[in-house]
PDB file of C-alpha atoms in Angstrom:
ATOM      1  CA  MET C   1      11.830 -15.956  35.284  1.00 51.00           C
ATOM      2  CA  GLY C   2      12.960 -13.739  32.396  1.00 56.00           C
ATOM      3  CA  PHE C   3      11.007 -13.000  29.242  1.00 54.00           C
ATOM      4  CA  ASP C   4      11.812 -15.270  26.320  1.00 57.00           C
ATOM      5  CA  LYS C   5      13.694 -13.173  23.747  1.00 57.00           C
ATOM      6  CA  GLY C   6      12.568 -15.407  20.902  1.00 59.00           C
ATOM      7  CA  ILE C   7       9.929 -14.686  18.291  1.00 58.00           C
ATOM      8  CA  THR C   8       7.303 -14.005  20.981  1.00 62.00           C
ATOM      9  CA  SER C   9       9.166 -11.108  22.637  1.00 62.00           C
ATOM     10  CA  VAL C  10       7.250  -7.870  23.105  1.00 63.00           C
ATOM     11  CA  GLY C  11       9.408  -5.915  20.646  1.00 63.00           C
ATOM     12  CA  LYS C  12       9.026  -8.440  17.853  1.00 64.00           C
ATOM     13  CA  SER C  13       5.308  -9.058  18.239  1.00 68.00           C
ATOM     14  CA  LYS C  14       4.268  -5.441  17.709  1.00 72.00           C
ATOM     15  CA  THR C  15       1.956  -4.669  14.778  1.00 71.00           C
ATOM     16  CA  LYS C  16       3.939  -2.231  12.642  1.00 78.00           C
ATOM     17  CA  PHE C  17       1.316  -1.508  10.003  1.00 84.00           C
ATOM     18  CA  ARG C  18      -2.296  -0.377   9.967  1.00 91.00           C
ATOM     19  CA  LYS C  19      -5.108  -2.887   9.885  1.00 93.00           C
ATOM     20  CA  GLU C  20      -7.801  -0.227   9.424  1.00 94.00           C
ATOM     21  CA  PRO C  21      -7.888   3.487   8.551  1.00 96.00           C
ATOM     22  CA  LYS C  22      -7.553   6.043  11.341  1.00 96.00           C
ATOM     23  CA  SER C  23      -9.986   8.272   9.459  1.00 94.00           C
ATOM     24  CA  GLU C  24     -13.539   8.500  10.768  1.00 96.00           C
ATOM     25  CA  ASN C  25     -14.833   9.199   7.229  1.00 96.00           C
ATOM     26  CA  VAL C  26     -17.758   6.809   6.641  1.00 97.00           C
ATOM     27  CA  TYR C  27     -17.125   6.707   2.878  1.00 97.00           C
ATOM     28  CA  ILE C  28     -13.526   5.586   3.393  1.00 97.00           C
ATOM     29  CA  LYS C  29     -14.802   2.935   5.820  1.00 97.00           C
ATOM     30  CA  LEU C  30     -17.299   1.678   3.228  1.00 98.00           C
ATOM     31  CA  LEU C  31     -14.539   1.451   0.607  1.00 98.00           C
ATOM     32  CA  VAL C  32     -12.401  -0.479   3.107  1.00 98.00           C
ATOM     33  CA  LYS C  33     -15.285  -2.900   3.662  1.00 98.00           C
ATOM     34  CA  LEU C  34     -15.648  -3.371  -0.121  1.00 98.00           C
ATOM     35  CA  TYR C  35     -11.931  -3.833  -0.860  1.00 98.00           C
ATOM     36  CA  ARG C  36     -11.397  -6.053   2.187  1.00 97.00           C
ATOM     37  CA  PHE C  37     -13.986  -8.380   0.649  1.00 97.00           C
ATOM     38  CA  LEU C  38     -12.402  -8.168  -2.828  1.00 98.00           C
ATOM     39  CA  ALA C  39      -8.879  -8.728  -1.440  1.00 97.00           C
ATOM     40  CA  ARG C  40     -10.087 -11.825   0.407  1.00 97.00           C
ATOM     41  CA  ARG C  41     -12.269 -13.335  -2.318  1.00 97.00           C
ATOM     42  CA  THR C  42     -10.092 -12.661  -5.386  1.00 96.00           C
ATOM     43  CA  ASP C  43      -6.498 -13.655  -6.085  1.00 94.00           C
ATOM     44  CA  SER C  44      -5.745 -10.132  -7.288  1.00 95.00           C
ATOM     45  CA  ALA C  45      -2.728  -8.365  -5.763  1.00 97.00           C
ATOM     46  CA  PHE C  46      -4.241  -5.105  -7.090  1.00 98.00           C
ATOM     47  CA  ASN C  47      -7.078  -5.228  -4.540  1.00 98.00           C
ATOM     48  CA  LYS C  48      -4.630  -5.912  -1.692  1.00 97.00           C
ATOM     49  CA  VAL C  49      -2.581  -2.845  -2.667  1.00 97.00           C
ATOM     50  CA  ILE C  50      -5.697  -0.639  -2.898  1.00 98.00           C
ATOM     51  CA  LEU C  51      -6.800  -1.826   0.551  1.00 97.00           C
ATOM     52  CA  LYS C  52      -3.356  -1.140   2.046  1.00 96.00           C
ATOM     53  CA  ARG C  53      -3.307   2.366   0.557  1.00 97.00           C
ATOM     54  CA  LEU C  54      -6.805   3.138   1.868  1.00 97.00           C
ATOM     55  CA  PHE C  55      -5.375   2.605   5.383  1.00 97.00           C
ATOM     56  CA  MET C  56      -2.546   5.108   4.851  1.00 96.00           C
ATOM     57  CA  SER C  57      -2.226   8.540   6.421  1.00 95.00           C
ATOM     58  CA  ARG C  58      -2.566  11.632   4.260  1.00 95.00           C
ATOM     59  CA  ALA C  59       1.208  12.189   4.327  1.00 95.00           C
ATOM     60  CA  ASN C  60       1.634   8.760   2.720  1.00 96.00           C
ATOM     61  CA  ARG C  61      -0.988   9.498   0.033  1.00 97.00           C
ATOM     62  CA  PRO C  62       0.745  12.345  -1.841  1.00 97.00           C
ATOM     63  CA  PRO C  63      -1.252  14.184  -4.516  1.00 97.00           C
ATOM     64  CA  VAL C  64      -0.802  13.557  -8.246  1.00 98.00           C
ATOM     65  CA  SER C  65      -1.132  16.306 -10.854  1.00 97.00           C
ATOM     66  CA  ILE C  66      -2.987  15.872 -14.145  1.00 97.00           C
ATOM     67  CA  ALA C  67       0.306  16.601 -15.958  1.00 97.00           C
ATOM     68  CA  LYS C  68       1.870  13.485 -14.385  1.00 97.00           C
ATOM     69  CA  LEU C  69      -1.258  11.474 -15.260  1.00 97.00           C
ATOM     70  CA  ALA C  70      -1.159  12.671 -18.883  1.00 97.00           C
ATOM     71  CA  LYS C  71       2.508  11.617 -19.141  1.00 96.00           C
ATOM     72  CA  GLU C  72       1.955   8.197 -17.546  1.00 96.00           C
ATOM     73  CA  MET C  73      -1.200   7.406 -19.563  1.00 96.00           C
ATOM     74  CA  LYS C  74       0.370   8.237 -22.937  1.00 96.00           C
ATOM     75  CA  GLY C  75      -0.116   5.245 -25.249  1.00 94.00           C
ATOM     76  CA  LYS C  76      -2.363   3.438 -22.743  1.00 95.00           C
ATOM     77  CA  ALA C  77      -5.732   4.007 -24.389  1.00 93.00           C
ATOM     78  CA  GLY C  78      -8.613   2.064 -22.864  1.00 94.00           C
ATOM     79  CA  LYS C  79      -6.889   1.694 -19.480  1.00 97.00           C
ATOM     80  CA  VAL C  80      -8.024   3.265 -16.197  1.00 98.00           C
ATOM     81  CA  ALA C  81      -5.617   5.418 -14.153  1.00 98.00           C
ATOM     82  CA  VAL C  82      -6.069   4.613 -10.451  1.00 98.00           C
ATOM     83  CA  VAL C  83      -4.855   6.975  -7.701  1.00 98.00           C
ATOM     84  CA  VAL C  84      -5.561   6.262  -4.016  1.00 98.00           C
ATOM     85  CA  GLY C  85      -5.365   9.939  -3.091  1.00 97.00           C
ATOM     86  CA  THR C  86      -5.991  13.395  -4.512  1.00 98.00           C
ATOM     87  CA  VAL C  87      -5.651  14.468  -8.140  1.00 98.00           C
ATOM     88  CA  THR C  88      -4.807  18.160  -8.577  1.00 98.00           C
ATOM     89  CA  ASN C  89      -4.938  20.593 -11.479  1.00 98.00           C
ATOM     90  CA  ASP C  90      -1.730  21.813 -13.169  1.00 97.00           C
ATOM     91  CA  ILE C  91      -1.914  25.182 -14.944  1.00 96.00           C
ATOM     92  CA  ARG C  92       1.502  24.522 -16.547  1.00 96.00           C
ATOM     93  CA  LEU C  93      -0.107  21.812 -18.693  1.00 95.00           C
ATOM     94  CA  THR C  94      -1.431  23.688 -21.724  1.00 94.00           C
ATOM     95  CA  ASP C  95      -2.315  20.800 -24.063  1.00 93.00           C
ATOM     96  CA  ASP C  96      -5.471  19.014 -22.868  1.00 94.00           C
ATOM     97  CA  THR C  97      -5.494  16.348 -25.603  1.00 93.00           C
ATOM     98  CA  GLY C  98      -3.580  13.938 -23.346  1.00 94.00           C
ATOM     99  CA  LEU C  99      -6.339  14.074 -20.711  1.00 96.00           C
ATOM    100  CA  LYS C 100      -8.751  11.768 -22.570  1.00 96.00           C
ATOM    101  CA  PHE C 101      -8.617   8.795 -20.207  1.00 97.00           C
ATOM    102  CA  SER C 102     -10.613   7.187 -17.406  1.00 97.00           C
ATOM    103  CA  LEU C 103      -9.502   8.148 -13.913  1.00 98.00           C
ATOM    104  CA  CYS C 104     -10.405   6.668 -10.538  1.00 98.00           C
ATOM    105  CA  CYS C 105      -9.353   8.554  -7.394  1.00 98.00           C
ATOM    106  CA  LEU C 106     -10.452   9.393  -3.847  1.00 98.00           C
ATOM    107  CA  ARG C 107     -10.600  13.172  -4.425  1.00 98.00           C
ATOM    108  CA  ILE C 108     -10.149  15.453  -7.423  1.00 98.00           C
ATOM    109  CA  ALA C 109      -9.820  19.227  -7.709  1.00 98.00           C
ATOM    110  CA  ASP C 110     -12.702  20.937  -9.525  1.00 98.00           C
ATOM    111  CA  GLY C 111     -10.407  22.386 -12.193  1.00 97.00           C
ATOM    112  CA  ALA C 112      -8.819  19.001 -12.873  1.00 98.00           C
ATOM    113  CA  ARG C 113     -12.242  17.313 -13.138  1.00 98.00           C
ATOM    114  CA  ALA C 114     -13.513  19.956 -15.576  1.00 97.00           C
ATOM    115  CA  ARG C 115     -10.447  19.614 -17.829  1.00 97.00           C
ATOM    116  CA  ILE C 116     -10.593  15.792 -17.936  1.00 97.00           C
ATOM    117  CA  LEU C 117     -14.330  15.802 -18.728  1.00 97.00           C
ATOM    118  CA  ALA C 118     -13.891  18.521 -21.379  1.00 97.00           C
ATOM    119  CA  ALA C 119     -11.159  16.436 -23.058  1.00 96.00           C
ATOM    120  CA  GLY C 120     -13.568  13.488 -23.325  1.00 96.00           C
ATOM    121  CA  GLY C 121     -12.297  11.538 -20.311  1.00 96.00           C
ATOM    122  CA  GLU C 122     -14.230  10.291 -17.289  1.00 97.00           C
ATOM    123  CA  VAL C 123     -13.803  10.336 -13.514  1.00 98.00           C
ATOM    124  CA  LEU C 124     -14.817   7.235 -11.541  1.00 97.00           C
ATOM    125  CA  THR C 125     -15.172   6.468  -7.856  1.00 98.00           C
ATOM    126  CA  PHE C 126     -13.696   3.314  -6.300  1.00 98.00           C
ATOM    127  CA  ASP C 127     -17.086   1.586  -5.995  1.00 96.00           C
ATOM    128  CA  GLN C 128     -17.652   2.141  -9.735  1.00 97.00           C
ATOM    129  CA  LEU C 129     -14.168   0.756 -10.414  1.00 98.00           C
ATOM    130  CA  ALA C 130     -14.945  -2.344  -8.343  1.00 97.00           C
ATOM    131  CA  LEU C 131     -17.930  -3.070 -10.619  1.00 97.00           C
ATOM    132  CA  ARG C 132     -15.996  -2.373 -13.810  1.00 96.00           C
ATOM    133  CA  ALA C 133     -12.693  -4.092 -12.918  1.00 97.00           C
ATOM    134  CA  PRO C 134     -13.075  -6.269  -9.795  1.00 97.00           C
ATOM    135  CA  THR C 135      -9.561  -7.702 -10.175  1.00 96.00           C
ATOM    136  CA  GLY C 136      -7.870  -4.562 -11.504  1.00 96.00           C
ATOM    137  CA  THR C 137      -7.674  -5.716 -15.124  1.00 97.00           C
ATOM    138  CA  GLY C 138      -6.802  -2.823 -17.446  1.00 97.00           C
ATOM    139  CA  CYS C 139      -5.892  -0.514 -14.556  1.00 98.00           C
ATOM    140  CA  VAL C 140      -2.707   1.550 -14.146  1.00 98.00           C
ATOM    141  CA  LEU C 141      -1.988   2.119 -10.447  1.00 98.00           C
ATOM    142  CA  LEU C 142      -0.185   5.433  -9.833  1.00 98.00           C
ATOM    143  CA  ARG C 143       0.920   7.485  -6.851  1.00 96.00           C
ATOM    144  CA  GLY C 144       2.550  10.849  -6.209  1.00 96.00           C
ATOM    145  CA  PRO C 145       6.081  11.671  -5.032  1.00 96.00           C
ATOM    146  CA  LEU C 146       6.283  10.787  -1.328  1.00 95.00           C
ATOM    147  CA  LYS C 147       9.520  12.692  -0.637  1.00 95.00           C
ATOM    148  CA  ALA C 148       8.280  15.941  -2.219  1.00 95.00           C
ATOM    149  CA  ARG C 149       7.085  17.307   1.136  1.00 94.00           C
ATOM    150  CA  GLU C 150       9.183  20.217   2.397  1.00 93.00           C
ATOM    151  CA  VAL C 151       9.849  18.429   5.694  1.00 94.00           C
ATOM    152  CA  TYR C 152      12.087  15.860   3.945  1.00 95.00           C
ATOM    153  CA  LYS C 153      14.636  18.620   3.197  1.00 93.00           C
ATOM    154  CA  HIS C 154      15.331  18.787   6.938  1.00 93.00           C
ATOM    155  CA  PHE C 155      16.074  15.053   7.314  1.00 95.00           C
ATOM    156  CA  GLY C 156      19.597  13.605   7.077  1.00 95.00           C
ATOM    157  CA  ARG C 157      22.997  14.560   8.476  1.00 93.00           C
ATOM    158  CA  ALA C 158      22.941  17.559  10.809  1.00 89.00           C
ATOM    159  CA  PRO C 159      23.119  20.911   9.001  1.00 85.00           C
ATOM    160  CA  GLY C 160      26.640  22.336   9.222  1.00 80.00           C
ATOM    161  CA  VAL C 161      28.561  19.058   9.432  1.00 83.00           C
ATOM    162  CA  PRO C 162      30.807  18.202   6.455  1.00 83.00           C
ATOM    163  CA  HIS C 163      29.068  16.857   3.302  1.00 84.00           C
ATOM    164  CA  SER C 164      25.613  17.724   4.639  1.00 86.00           C
ATOM    165  CA  SER C 165      23.061  19.405   2.411  1.00 87.00           C
ATOM    166  CA  THR C 166      20.320  19.191   5.042  1.00 89.00           C
ATOM    167  CA  LYS C 167      18.207  22.318   5.389  1.00 87.00           C
ATOM    168  CA  PRO C 168      18.415  23.890   8.868  1.00 86.00           C
ATOM    169  CA  TYR C 169      15.363  24.970  10.823  1.00 88.00           C
ATOM    170  CA  THR C 170      15.889  28.740  11.064  1.00 86.00           C
ATOM    171  CA  ARG C 171      13.643  31.726  11.595  1.00 83.00           C
ATOM    172  CA  ASN C 172      13.707  32.831   7.980  1.00 77.00           C
ATOM    173  CA  SER C 173      15.769  30.384   5.934  1.00 65.00           C
ATOM    174  CA  THR C 174      14.347  31.468   2.573  1.00 70.00           C
ATOM    175  CA  LYS C 175      15.133  35.190   2.612  1.00 74.00           C
ATOM    176  CA  SER C 176      17.785  35.872   5.236  1.00 75.00           C
ATOM    177  CA  ARG C 177      21.543  35.233   4.999  1.00 74.00           C
ATOM    178  CA  LYS C 178      21.829  35.956   8.682  1.00 79.00           C
ATOM    179  CA  PHE C 179      21.157  32.515  10.177  1.00 82.00           C
ATOM    180  CA  GLU C 180      23.403  29.458   9.680  1.00 82.00           C
ATOM    181  CA  SER C 181      24.601  30.596   6.283  1.00 79.00           C
ATOM    182  CA  ALA C 182      27.794  32.606   6.915  1.00 80.00           C
ATOM    183  CA  ARG C 183      30.723  31.069   8.863  1.00 81.00           C
ATOM    184  CA  GLY C 184      31.275  27.506   7.733  1.00 81.00           C
ATOM    185  CA  ARG C 185      28.931  27.833   4.766  1.00 80.00           C
ATOM    186  CA  ARG C 186      31.056  30.100   2.507  1.00 84.00           C
ATOM    187  CA  GLY C 187      34.758  30.512   1.954  1.00 88.00           C
ATOM    188  CA  SER C 188      34.716  34.272   2.575  1.00 92.00           C
ATOM    189  CA  CYS C 189      33.587  33.777   6.172  1.00 87.00           C
ATOM    190  CA  GLY C 190      36.170  31.629   7.953  1.00 86.00           C
ATOM    191  CA  TYR C 191      35.852  28.293   6.136  1.00 83.00           C
ATOM    192  CA  LYS C 192      33.438  26.313   3.989  1.00 83.00           C
ATOM    193  CA  VAL C 193      32.476  22.701   4.735  1.00 75.00           C
TER     194      VAL C 193
END
């Protein structure tokens, strides 16, 4: 007898998302325990999103710079910026007046922490946030650019086919014009696609 290809088929019944973090970090596991409780016992969608992001891999938790935080928190005095990931310093940001806000994140660079505290802001952990805002009231949930990783430049149509701007994997693609950048890539060498 064949396998029923309905809703119970093997392909359709696979779990396609994480139910727990792969990380063995005990602190992450404690946060998961806390936010699993909050997601279940409150009607807040905020807690469900935090829990889902705590499960994510590091590639799916891109870092956020303090410059992006300063831009996003402009005119949002009294609110807490929440980042499920790392907050990094940005030396291109020269004006520290926009850094006076409360921030909650998993990790923060030492330089970024020092600048936020010096500007009169504060840095919270997720267990402190759970006590202060159990349903996420007054919180601004932010995340970094997922497609900023260099590997995404290599995804898409094959390099060399017409209308492709995909970056080829070559030995030295940044400095050398020798590999996959002459014939077919410029009009002076045969043709240009």
